[in-house]
PDB file of N, CA and C in Angstrom:
ATOM      1  N   MET V   1      74.193 292.345 -68.763  1.00  0.00           N
ATOM      2  CA  MET V   1      75.109 291.486 -68.040  1.00  0.00           C
ATOM      3  C   MET V   1      75.775 292.239 -66.894  1.00  0.00           C
ATOM      4  N   GLY V   2      75.987 293.545 -67.090  1.00  0.00           N
ATOM      5  CA  GLY V   2      76.632 294.342 -66.061  1.00  0.00           C
ATOM      6  C   GLY V   2      75.785 294.475 -64.807  1.00  0.00           C
ATOM      7  N   ILE V   3      74.475 294.594 -64.979  1.00  0.00           N
ATOM      8  CA  ILE V   3      73.587 294.717 -63.827  1.00  0.00           C
ATOM      9  C   ILE V   3      73.553 293.409 -63.045  1.00  0.00           C
ATOM     10  N   LEU V   4      73.559 292.294 -63.742  1.00  0.00           N
ATOM     11  CA  LEU V   4      73.593 290.994 -63.074  1.00  0.00           C
ATOM     12  C   LEU V   4      74.865 290.852 -62.247  1.00  0.00           C
ATOM     13  N   TRP V   5      75.987 291.257 -62.822  1.00  0.00           N
ATOM     14  CA  TRP V   5      77.262 291.173 -62.111  1.00  0.00           C
ATOM     15  C   TRP V   5      77.243 292.073 -60.871  1.00  0.00           C
ATOM     16  N   LEU V   6      76.648 293.260 -60.978  1.00  0.00           N
ATOM     17  CA  LEU V   6      76.544 294.179 -59.850  1.00  0.00           C
ATOM     18  C   LEU V   6      75.688 293.584 -58.734  1.00  0.00           C
ATOM     19  N   VAL V   7      74.608 292.919 -59.094  1.00  0.00           N
ATOM     20  CA  VAL V   7      73.742 292.283 -58.100  1.00  0.00           C
ATOM     21  C   VAL V   7      74.479 291.143 -57.400  1.00  0.00           C
ATOM     22  N   VAL V   8      75.232 290.350 -58.139  1.00  0.00           N
ATOM     23  CA  VAL V   8      75.994 289.245 -57.549  1.00  0.00           C
ATOM     24  C   VAL V   8      77.029 289.783 -56.566  1.00  0.00           C
ATOM     25  N   ILE V   9      77.720 290.844 -56.936  1.00  0.00           N
ATOM     26  CA  ILE V   9      78.721 291.440 -56.052  1.00  0.00           C
ATOM     27  C   ILE V   9      78.056 291.991 -54.793  1.00  0.00           C
ATOM     28  N   ALA V  10      76.948 292.704 -54.963  1.00  0.00           N
ATOM     29  CA  ALA V  10      76.250 293.275 -53.808  1.00  0.00           C
ATOM     30  C   ALA V  10      75.765 292.178 -52.868  1.00  0.00           C
ATOM     31  N   LEU V  11      75.196 291.114 -53.422  1.00  0.00           N
ATOM     32  CA  LEU V  11      74.737 290.008 -52.579  1.00  0.00           C
ATOM     33  C   LEU V  11      75.904 289.322 -51.875  1.00  0.00           C
ATOM     34  N   GLY V  12      77.027 289.185 -52.572  1.00  0.00           N
ATOM     35  CA  GLY V  12      78.210 288.598 -51.953  1.00  0.00           C
ATOM     36  C   GLY V  12      78.725 289.439 -50.799  1.00  0.00           C
ATOM     37  N   LEU V  13      78.773 290.755 -50.979  1.00  0.00           N
ATOM     38  CA  LEU V  13      79.239 291.629 -49.904  1.00  0.00           C
ATOM     39  C   LEU V  13      78.258 291.660 -48.734  1.00  0.00           C
ATOM     40  N   ILE V  14      76.962 291.611 -49.024  1.00  0.00           N
ATOM     41  CA  ILE V  14      75.965 291.561 -47.948  1.00  0.00           C
ATOM     42  C   ILE V  14      76.093 290.255 -47.171  1.00  0.00           C
ATOM     43  N   TYR V  15      76.303 289.155 -47.874  1.00  0.00           N
ATOM     44  CA  TYR V  15      76.497 287.867 -47.206  1.00  0.00           C
ATOM     45  C   TYR V  15      77.738 287.899 -46.320  1.00  0.00           C
ATOM     46  N   ILE V  16      78.838 288.441 -46.841  1.00  0.00           N
ATOM     47  CA  ILE V  16      80.069 288.540 -46.055  1.00  0.00           C
ATOM     48  C   ILE V  16      79.838 289.414 -44.828  1.00  0.00           C
ATOM     49  N   TYR V  17      79.155 290.528 -45.009  1.00  0.00           N
ATOM     50  CA  TYR V  17      78.883 291.441 -43.894  1.00  0.00           C
ATOM     51  C   TYR V  17      78.075 290.751 -42.803  1.00  0.00           C
ATOM     52  N   ASN V  18      77.043 290.028 -43.187  1.00  0.00           N
ATOM     53  CA  ASN V  18      76.174 289.388 -42.195  1.00  0.00           C
ATOM     54  C   ASN V  18      76.797 288.146 -41.577  1.00  0.00           C
ATOM     55  N   SER V  19      77.615 287.422 -42.312  1.00  0.00           N
ATOM     56  CA  SER V  19      78.144 286.153 -41.823  1.00  0.00           C
ATOM     57  C   SER V  19      79.432 286.296 -41.023  1.00  0.00           C
ATOM     58  N   TYR V  20      80.278 287.242 -41.383  1.00  0.00           N
ATOM     59  CA  TYR V  20      81.613 287.293 -40.797  1.00  0.00           C
ATOM     60  C   TYR V  20      81.871 288.525 -39.942  1.00  0.00           C
ATOM     61  N   LYS V  21      80.869 289.337 -39.696  1.00  0.00           N
ATOM     62  CA  LYS V  21      81.045 290.507 -38.834  1.00  0.00           C
ATOM     63  C   LYS V  21      81.157 290.023 -37.398  1.00  0.00           C
ATOM     64  N   THR V  22      82.302 290.256 -36.767  1.00  0.00           N
ATOM     65  CA  THR V  22      82.518 289.801 -35.399  1.00  0.00           C
ATOM     66  C   THR V  22      82.656 290.963 -34.427  1.00  0.00           C
ATOM     67  N   ASP V  23      83.185 292.088 -34.860  1.00  0.00           N
ATOM     68  CA  ASP V  23      83.430 293.229 -33.987  1.00  0.00           C
ATOM     69  C   ASP V  23      82.638 294.429 -34.481  1.00  0.00           C
ATOM     70  N   GLU V  24      82.306 295.317 -33.551  1.00  0.00           N
ATOM     71  CA  GLU V  24      81.652 296.565 -33.933  1.00  0.00           C
ATOM     72  C   GLU V  24      82.699 297.488 -34.537  1.00  0.00           C
ATOM     73  N   GLU V  25      82.450 297.914 -35.754  1.00  0.00           N
ATOM     74  CA  GLU V  25      83.390 298.773 -36.465  1.00  0.00           C
ATOM     75  C   GLU V  25      82.580 299.773 -37.285  1.00  0.00           C
ATOM     76  N   ASP V  26      82.980 301.021 -37.211  1.00  0.00           N
ATOM     77  CA  ASP V  26      82.273 302.065 -37.952  1.00  0.00           C
ATOM     78  C   ASP V  26      82.443 301.873 -39.447  1.00  0.00           C
ATOM     79  N   MET V  27      81.358 302.013 -40.188  1.00  0.00           N
ATOM     80  CA  MET V  27      81.325 301.968 -41.651  1.00  0.00           C
ATOM     81  C   MET V  27      81.990 300.714 -42.226  1.00  0.00           C
ATOM     82  N   LEU V  28      81.690 299.574 -41.634  1.00  0.00           N
ATOM     83  CA  LEU V  28      82.266 298.316 -42.111  1.00  0.00           C
ATOM     84  C   LEU V  28      81.821 298.008 -43.532  1.00  0.00           C
ATOM     85  N   GLY V  29      80.586 298.322 -43.877  1.00  0.00           N
ATOM     86  CA  GLY V  29      80.104 298.055 -45.236  1.00  0.00           C
ATOM     87  C   GLY V  29      80.934 298.775 -46.287  1.00  0.00           C
ATOM     88  N   LEU V  30      81.249 300.040 -46.042  1.00  0.00           N
ATOM     89  CA  LEU V  30      82.081 300.785 -46.991  1.00  0.00           C
ATOM     90  C   LEU V  30      83.503 300.243 -47.030  1.00  0.00           C
ATOM     91  N   LYS V  31      84.001 299.798 -45.892  1.00  0.00           N
ATOM     92  CA  LYS V  31      85.342 299.209 -45.864  1.00  0.00           C
ATOM     93  C   LYS V  31      85.377 297.909 -46.663  1.00  0.00           C
ATOM     94  N   LEU V  32      84.305 297.125 -46.582  1.00  0.00           N
ATOM     95  CA  LEU V  32      84.250 295.890 -47.365  1.00  0.00           C
ATOM     96  C   LEU V  32      84.220 296.191 -48.856  1.00  0.00           C
ATOM     97  N   VAL V  33      83.518 297.241 -49.248  1.00  0.00           N
ATOM     98  CA  VAL V  33      83.527 297.651 -50.657  1.00  0.00           C
ATOM     99  C   VAL V  33      84.945 298.045 -51.062  1.00  0.00           C
ATOM    100  N   GLY V  34      85.648 298.751 -50.193  1.00  0.00           N
ATOM    101  CA  GLY V  34      87.033 299.125 -50.478  1.00  0.00           C
ATOM    102  C   GLY V  34      87.947 297.922 -50.599  1.00  0.00           C
ATOM    103  N   TYR V  35      87.776 296.949 -49.714  1.00  0.00           N
ATOM    104  CA  TYR V  35      88.587 295.734 -49.804  1.00  0.00           C
ATOM    105  C   TYR V  35      88.254 294.946 -51.068  1.00  0.00           C
ATOM    106  N   TYR V  36      86.983 294.951 -51.457  1.00  0.00           N
ATOM    107  CA  TYR V  36      86.599 294.304 -52.714  1.00  0.00           C
ATOM    108  C   TYR V  36      87.300 294.979 -53.898  1.00  0.00           C
ATOM    109  N   LEU V  37      87.263 296.306 -53.925  1.00  0.00           N
ATOM    110  CA  LEU V  37      87.913 297.039 -55.023  1.00  0.00           C
ATOM    111  C   LEU V  37      89.420 296.821 -55.009  1.00  0.00           C
ATOM    112  N   LEU V  38      90.008 296.769 -53.814  1.00  0.00           N
ATOM    113  CA  LEU V  38      91.442 296.508 -53.721  1.00  0.00           C
ATOM    114  C   LEU V  38      91.768 295.112 -54.241  1.00  0.00           C
ATOM    115  N   GLY V  39      90.958 294.119 -53.885  1.00  0.00           N
ATOM    116  CA  GLY V  39      91.202 292.752 -54.345  1.00  0.00           C
ATOM    117  C   GLY V  39      91.087 292.601 -55.845  1.00  0.00           C
ATOM    118  N   GLY V  40      90.263 293.412 -56.478  1.00  0.00           N
ATOM    119  CA  GLY V  40      90.079 293.323 -57.924  1.00  0.00           C
ATOM    120  C   GLY V  40      90.989 294.233 -58.725  1.00  0.00           C
ATOM    121  N   PHE V  41      91.797 295.059 -58.045  1.00  0.00           N
ATOM    122  CA  PHE V  41      92.684 295.989 -58.750  1.00  0.00           C
ATOM    123  C   PHE V  41      93.774 295.212 -59.474  1.00  0.00           C
ATOM    124  N   HIS V  42      94.025 295.567 -60.727  1.00  0.00           N
ATOM    125  CA  HIS V  42      95.039 294.861 -61.496  1.00  0.00           C
ATOM    126  C   HIS V  42      95.842 295.836 -62.341  1.00  0.00           C
ATOM    127  N   LEU V  43      96.976 295.352 -62.786  1.00  0.00           N
ATOM    128  CA  LEU V  43      97.876 296.119 -63.632  1.00  0.00           C
ATOM    129  C   LEU V  43      98.121 295.299 -64.889  1.00  0.00           C
ATOM    130  N   ASN V  44      97.915 295.910 -66.042  1.00  0.00           N
ATOM    131  CA  ASN V  44      98.137 295.204 -67.302  1.00  0.00           C
ATOM    132  C   ASN V  44      99.547 295.487 -67.810  1.00  0.00           C
ATOM    133  N   LEU V  45     100.318 294.439 -67.957  1.00  0.00           N
ATOM    134  CA  LEU V  45     101.636 294.536 -68.571  1.00  0.00           C
ATOM    135  C   LEU V  45     101.561 293.810 -69.905  1.00  0.00           C
ATOM    136  N   GLY V  46     101.305 294.562 -70.945  1.00  0.00           N
ATOM    137  CA  GLY V  46     101.084 293.954 -72.251  1.00  0.00           C
ATOM    138  C   GLY V  46      99.770 293.201 -72.226  1.00  0.00           C
ATOM    139  N   ALA V  47      99.826 291.911 -72.498  1.00  0.00           N
ATOM    140  CA  ALA V  47      98.623 291.082 -72.488  1.00  0.00           C
ATOM    141  C   ALA V  47      98.457 290.349 -71.158  1.00  0.00           C
ATOM    142  N   LEU V  48      99.393 290.549 -70.231  1.00  0.00           N
ATOM    143  CA  LEU V  48      99.377 289.822 -68.963  1.00  0.00           C
ATOM    144  C   LEU V  48      98.832 290.700 -67.844  1.00  0.00           C
ATOM    145  N   PRO V  49      97.629 290.414 -67.338  1.00  0.00           N
ATOM    146  CA  PRO V  49      97.113 291.178 -66.198  1.00  0.00           C
ATOM    147  C   PRO V  49      97.688 290.634 -64.886  1.00  0.00           C
ATOM    148  N   ILE V  50      98.170 291.521 -64.041  1.00  0.00           N
ATOM    149  CA  ILE V  50      98.755 291.137 -62.758  1.00  0.00           C
ATOM    150  C   ILE V  50      97.822 291.610 -61.642  1.00  0.00           C
ATOM    151  N   PRO V  51      97.401 290.713 -60.744  1.00  0.00           N
ATOM    152  CA  PRO V  51      96.493 291.112 -59.658  1.00  0.00           C
ATOM    153  C   PRO V  51      97.235 291.878 -58.565  1.00  0.00           C
ATOM    154  N   LEU V  52      97.515 293.128 -58.818  1.00  0.00           N
ATOM    155  CA  LEU V  52      98.313 293.948 -57.918  1.00  0.00           C
ATOM    156  C   LEU V  52      97.594 294.215 -56.598  1.00  0.00           C
ATOM    157  N   GLY V  53      96.288 294.369 -56.633  1.00  0.00           N
ATOM    158  CA  GLY V  53      95.530 294.680 -55.424  1.00  0.00           C
ATOM    159  C   GLY V  53      95.613 293.595 -54.371  1.00  0.00           C
ATOM    160  N   ILE V  54      95.501 292.338 -54.762  1.00  0.00           N
ATOM    161  CA  ILE V  54      95.558 291.256 -53.778  1.00  0.00           C
ATOM    162  C   ILE V  54      96.972 291.113 -53.233  1.00  0.00           C
ATOM    163  N   ILE V  55      97.975 291.414 -54.041  1.00  0.00           N
ATOM    164  CA  ILE V  55      99.357 291.390 -53.562  1.00  0.00           C
ATOM    165  C   ILE V  55      99.554 292.475 -52.507  1.00  0.00           C
ATOM    166  N   ILE V  56      99.021 293.665 -52.769  1.00  0.00           N
ATOM    167  CA  ILE V  56      99.102 294.749 -51.787  1.00  0.00           C
ATOM    168  C   ILE V  56      98.362 294.361 -50.512  1.00  0.00           C
ATOM    169  N   TYR V  57      97.193 293.754 -50.647  1.00  0.00           N
ATOM    170  CA  TYR V  57      96.427 293.338 -49.468  1.00  0.00           C
ATOM    171  C   TYR V  57      97.206 292.320 -48.640  1.00  0.00           C
ATOM    172  N   LEU V  58      97.783 291.331 -49.287  1.00  0.00           N
ATOM    173  CA  LEU V  58      98.461 290.265 -48.554  1.00  0.00           C
ATOM    174  C   LEU V  58      99.718 290.745 -47.844  1.00  0.00           C
ATOM    175  N   PHE V  59     100.429 291.708 -48.432  1.00  0.00           N
ATOM    176  CA  PHE V  59     101.699 292.125 -47.853  1.00  0.00           C
ATOM    177  C   PHE V  59     101.630 293.421 -47.054  1.00  0.00           C
ATOM    178  N   ALA V  60     100.666 294.290 -47.320  1.00  0.00           N
ATOM    179  CA  ALA V  60     100.664 295.597 -46.672  1.00  0.00           C
ATOM    180  C   ALA V  60      99.525 295.790 -45.673  1.00  0.00           C
ATOM    181  N   PHE V  61      98.392 295.158 -45.878  1.00  0.00           N
ATOM    182  CA  PHE V  61      97.239 295.384 -45.017  1.00  0.00           C
ATOM    183  C   PHE V  61      97.149 294.283 -43.971  1.00  0.00           C
ATOM    184  N   LYS V  62      97.122 294.675 -42.718  1.00  0.00           N
ATOM    185  CA  LYS V  62      96.931 293.734 -41.614  1.00  0.00           C
ATOM    186  C   LYS V  62      95.765 294.224 -40.758  1.00  0.00           C
ATOM    187  N   PRO V  63      94.529 293.887 -41.155  1.00  0.00           N
ATOM    188  CA  PRO V  63      93.375 294.368 -40.387  1.00  0.00           C
ATOM    189  C   PRO V  63      93.356 293.750 -38.990  1.00  0.00           C
ATOM    190  N   THR V  64      92.852 294.517 -38.030  1.00  0.00           N
ATOM    191  CA  THR V  64      92.777 294.023 -36.657  1.00  0.00           C
ATOM    192  C   THR V  64      91.346 293.695 -36.237  1.00  0.00           C
ATOM    193  N   LEU V  65      90.366 294.327 -36.860  1.00  0.00           N
ATOM    194  CA  LEU V  65      88.958 294.044 -36.568  1.00  0.00           C
ATOM    195  C   LEU V  65      88.307 293.425 -37.794  1.00  0.00           C
ATOM    196  N   ASN V  66      87.410 292.485 -37.569  1.00  0.00           N
ATOM    197  CA  ASN V  66      86.668 291.823 -38.657  1.00  0.00           C
ATOM    198  C   ASN V  66      87.609 291.290 -39.737  1.00  0.00           C
ATOM    199  N   ILE V  67      88.594 290.560 -39.316  1.00  0.00           N
ATOM    200  CA  ILE V  67      89.645 290.072 -40.212  1.00  0.00           C
ATOM    201  C   ILE V  67      89.063 289.187 -41.312  1.00  0.00           C
ATOM    202  N   ASP V  68      88.202 288.240 -40.937  1.00  0.00           N
ATOM    203  CA  ASP V  68      87.649 287.317 -41.933  1.00  0.00           C
ATOM    204  C   ASP V  68      86.773 288.034 -42.949  1.00  0.00           C
ATOM    205  N   ALA V  69      85.973 288.989 -42.508  1.00  0.00           N
ATOM    206  CA  ALA V  69      85.094 289.714 -43.429  1.00  0.00           C
ATOM    207  C   ALA V  69      85.921 290.473 -44.459  1.00  0.00           C
ATOM    208  N   LYS V  70      86.971 291.129 -44.019  1.00  0.00           N
ATOM    209  CA  LYS V  70      87.809 291.902 -44.944  1.00  0.00           C
ATOM    210  C   LYS V  70      88.587 290.980 -45.879  1.00  0.00           C
ATOM    211  N   LYS V  71      89.031 289.840 -45.338  1.00  0.00           N
ATOM    212  CA  LYS V  71      89.760 288.880 -46.169  1.00  0.00           C
ATOM    213  C   LYS V  71      88.859 288.337 -47.273  1.00  0.00           C
ATOM    214  N   TYR V  72      87.640 287.956 -46.924  1.00  0.00           N
ATOM    215  CA  TYR V  72      86.730 287.403 -47.926  1.00  0.00           C
ATOM    216  C   TYR V  72      86.267 288.451 -48.929  1.00  0.00           C
ATOM    217  N   ALA V  73      86.158 289.705 -48.509  1.00  0.00           N
ATOM    218  CA  ALA V  73      85.809 290.770 -49.455  1.00  0.00           C
ATOM    219  C   ALA V  73      86.936 290.962 -50.470  1.00  0.00           C
ATOM    220  N   ALA V  74      88.191 290.898 -50.008  1.00  0.00           N
ATOM    221  CA  ALA V  74      89.323 291.009 -50.934  1.00  0.00           C
ATOM    222  C   ALA V  74      89.363 289.808 -51.876  1.00  0.00           C
ATOM    223  N   TYR V  75      89.069 288.626 -51.352  1.00  0.00           N
ATOM    224  CA  TYR V  75      89.057 287.435 -52.205  1.00  0.00           C
ATOM    225  C   TYR V  75      87.901 287.464 -53.202  1.00  0.00           C
ATOM    226  N   LEU V  76      86.784 288.083 -52.826  1.00  0.00           N
ATOM    227  CA  LEU V  76      85.680 288.259 -53.773  1.00  0.00           C
ATOM    228  C   LEU V  76      86.122 289.158 -54.925  1.00  0.00           C
ATOM    229  N   GLY V  77      86.889 290.195 -54.612  1.00  0.00           N
ATOM    230  CA  GLY V  77      87.447 291.049 -55.664  1.00  0.00           C
ATOM    231  C   GLY V  77      88.401 290.283 -56.558  1.00  0.00           C
ATOM    232  N   LEU V  78      89.215 289.412 -55.958  1.00  0.00           N
ATOM    233  CA  LEU V  78      90.122 288.577 -56.750  1.00  0.00           C
ATOM    234  C   LEU V  78      89.334 287.625 -57.643  1.00  0.00           C
ATOM    235  N   ALA V  79      88.243 287.067 -57.123  1.00  0.00           N
ATOM    236  CA  ALA V  79      87.403 286.179 -57.937  1.00  0.00           C
ATOM    237  C   ALA V  79      86.802 286.938 -59.112  1.00  0.00           C
ATOM    238  N   GLY V  80      86.375 288.171 -58.874  1.00  0.00           N
ATOM    239  CA  GLY V  80      85.865 288.997 -59.972  1.00  0.00           C
ATOM    240  C   GLY V  80      86.930 289.276 -61.008  1.00  0.00           C
ATOM    241  N   PHE V  81      88.151 289.510 -60.554  1.00  0.00           N
ATOM    242  CA  PHE V  81      89.272 289.719 -61.474  1.00  0.00           C
ATOM    243  C   PHE V  81      89.513 288.475 -62.324  1.00  0.00           C
ATOM    244  N   ILE V  82      89.535 287.310 -61.695  1.00  0.00           N
ATOM    245  CA  ILE V  82      89.786 286.057 -62.419  1.00  0.00           C
ATOM    246  C   ILE V  82      88.670 285.783 -63.421  1.00  0.00           C
ATOM    247  N   ILE V  83      87.422 285.995 -63.019  1.00  0.00           N
ATOM    248  CA  ILE V  83      86.299 285.795 -63.939  1.00  0.00           C
ATOM    249  C   ILE V  83      86.401 286.755 -65.113  1.00  0.00           C
ATOM    250  N   GLY V  84      86.800 287.996 -64.846  1.00  0.00           N
ATOM    251  CA  GLY V  84      86.971 288.972 -65.923  1.00  0.00           C
ATOM    252  C   GLY V  84      88.055 288.575 -66.903  1.00  0.00           C
ATOM    253  N   VAL V  85      89.173 288.052 -66.393  1.00  0.00           N
ATOM    254  CA  VAL V  85      90.269 287.619 -67.270  1.00  0.00           C
ATOM    255  C   VAL V  85      89.838 286.425 -68.108  1.00  0.00           C
ATOM    256  N   ILE V  86      89.180 285.461 -67.478  1.00  0.00           N
ATOM    257  CA  ILE V  86      88.733 284.274 -68.214  1.00  0.00           C
ATOM    258  C   ILE V  86      87.708 284.654 -69.278  1.00  0.00           C
ATOM    259  N   SER V  87      86.755 285.514 -68.923  1.00  0.00           N
ATOM    260  CA  SER V  87      85.734 285.892 -69.907  1.00  0.00           C
ATOM    261  C   SER V  87      86.329 286.711 -71.047  1.00  0.00           C
ATOM    262  N   ARG V  88      87.371 287.470 -70.769  1.00  0.00           N
ATOM    263  CA  ARG V  88      88.023 288.227 -71.833  1.00  0.00           C
ATOM    264  C   ARG V  88      88.656 287.282 -72.857  1.00  0.00           C
ATOM    265  N   PHE V  89      89.252 286.185 -72.371  1.00  0.00           N
ATOM    266  CA  PHE V  89      89.860 285.235 -73.298  1.00  0.00           C
ATOM    267  C   PHE V  89      88.810 284.397 -74.026  1.00  0.00           C
ATOM    268  N   ILE V  90      87.696 284.108 -73.374  1.00  0.00           N
ATOM    269  CA  ILE V  90      86.646 283.313 -74.009  1.00  0.00           C
ATOM    270  C   ILE V  90      85.956 284.096 -75.116  1.00  0.00           C
ATOM    271  N   PHE V  91      85.649 285.363 -74.865  1.00  0.00           N
ATOM    272  CA  PHE V  91      84.860 286.155 -75.802  1.00  0.00           C
ATOM    273  C   PHE V  91      85.695 287.024 -76.722  1.00  0.00           C
ATOM    274  N   MET V  92      86.969 286.726 -76.889  1.00  0.00           N
ATOM    275  CA  MET V  92      87.818 287.494 -77.809  1.00  0.00           C
ATOM    276  C   MET V  92      87.483 287.192 -79.241  1.00  0.00           C
TER     277      MET V  92
END
C-alpha cells in the first residue's frame, strides 16, 4: 500500500509541476516536494492531530514565483494528511 501511495504522490506532484509552472525557477521540483512535506506536517496533541504545516504555509510563506504550483503542492500534502487521519480511524 505504501508504494501505491508513493506513486500517487509522485504523479500528483508531476501533474502540478507540468500544469501550473508559470515562471522559470531553479529546482522547482524539489521546492514542490518541500511544500508537499510542509502541507502534510502535523503535530499530535493527545489523540488530536493538528495540521501545523498548512497553518505555517498560510501565515508565514508568501511565494512570489509559481504561486499556484506551490499552493497546490501544499494542499496535496494536506490531502495526504487528511487521508492518513481518516484511514487511521477506519482501521483502528
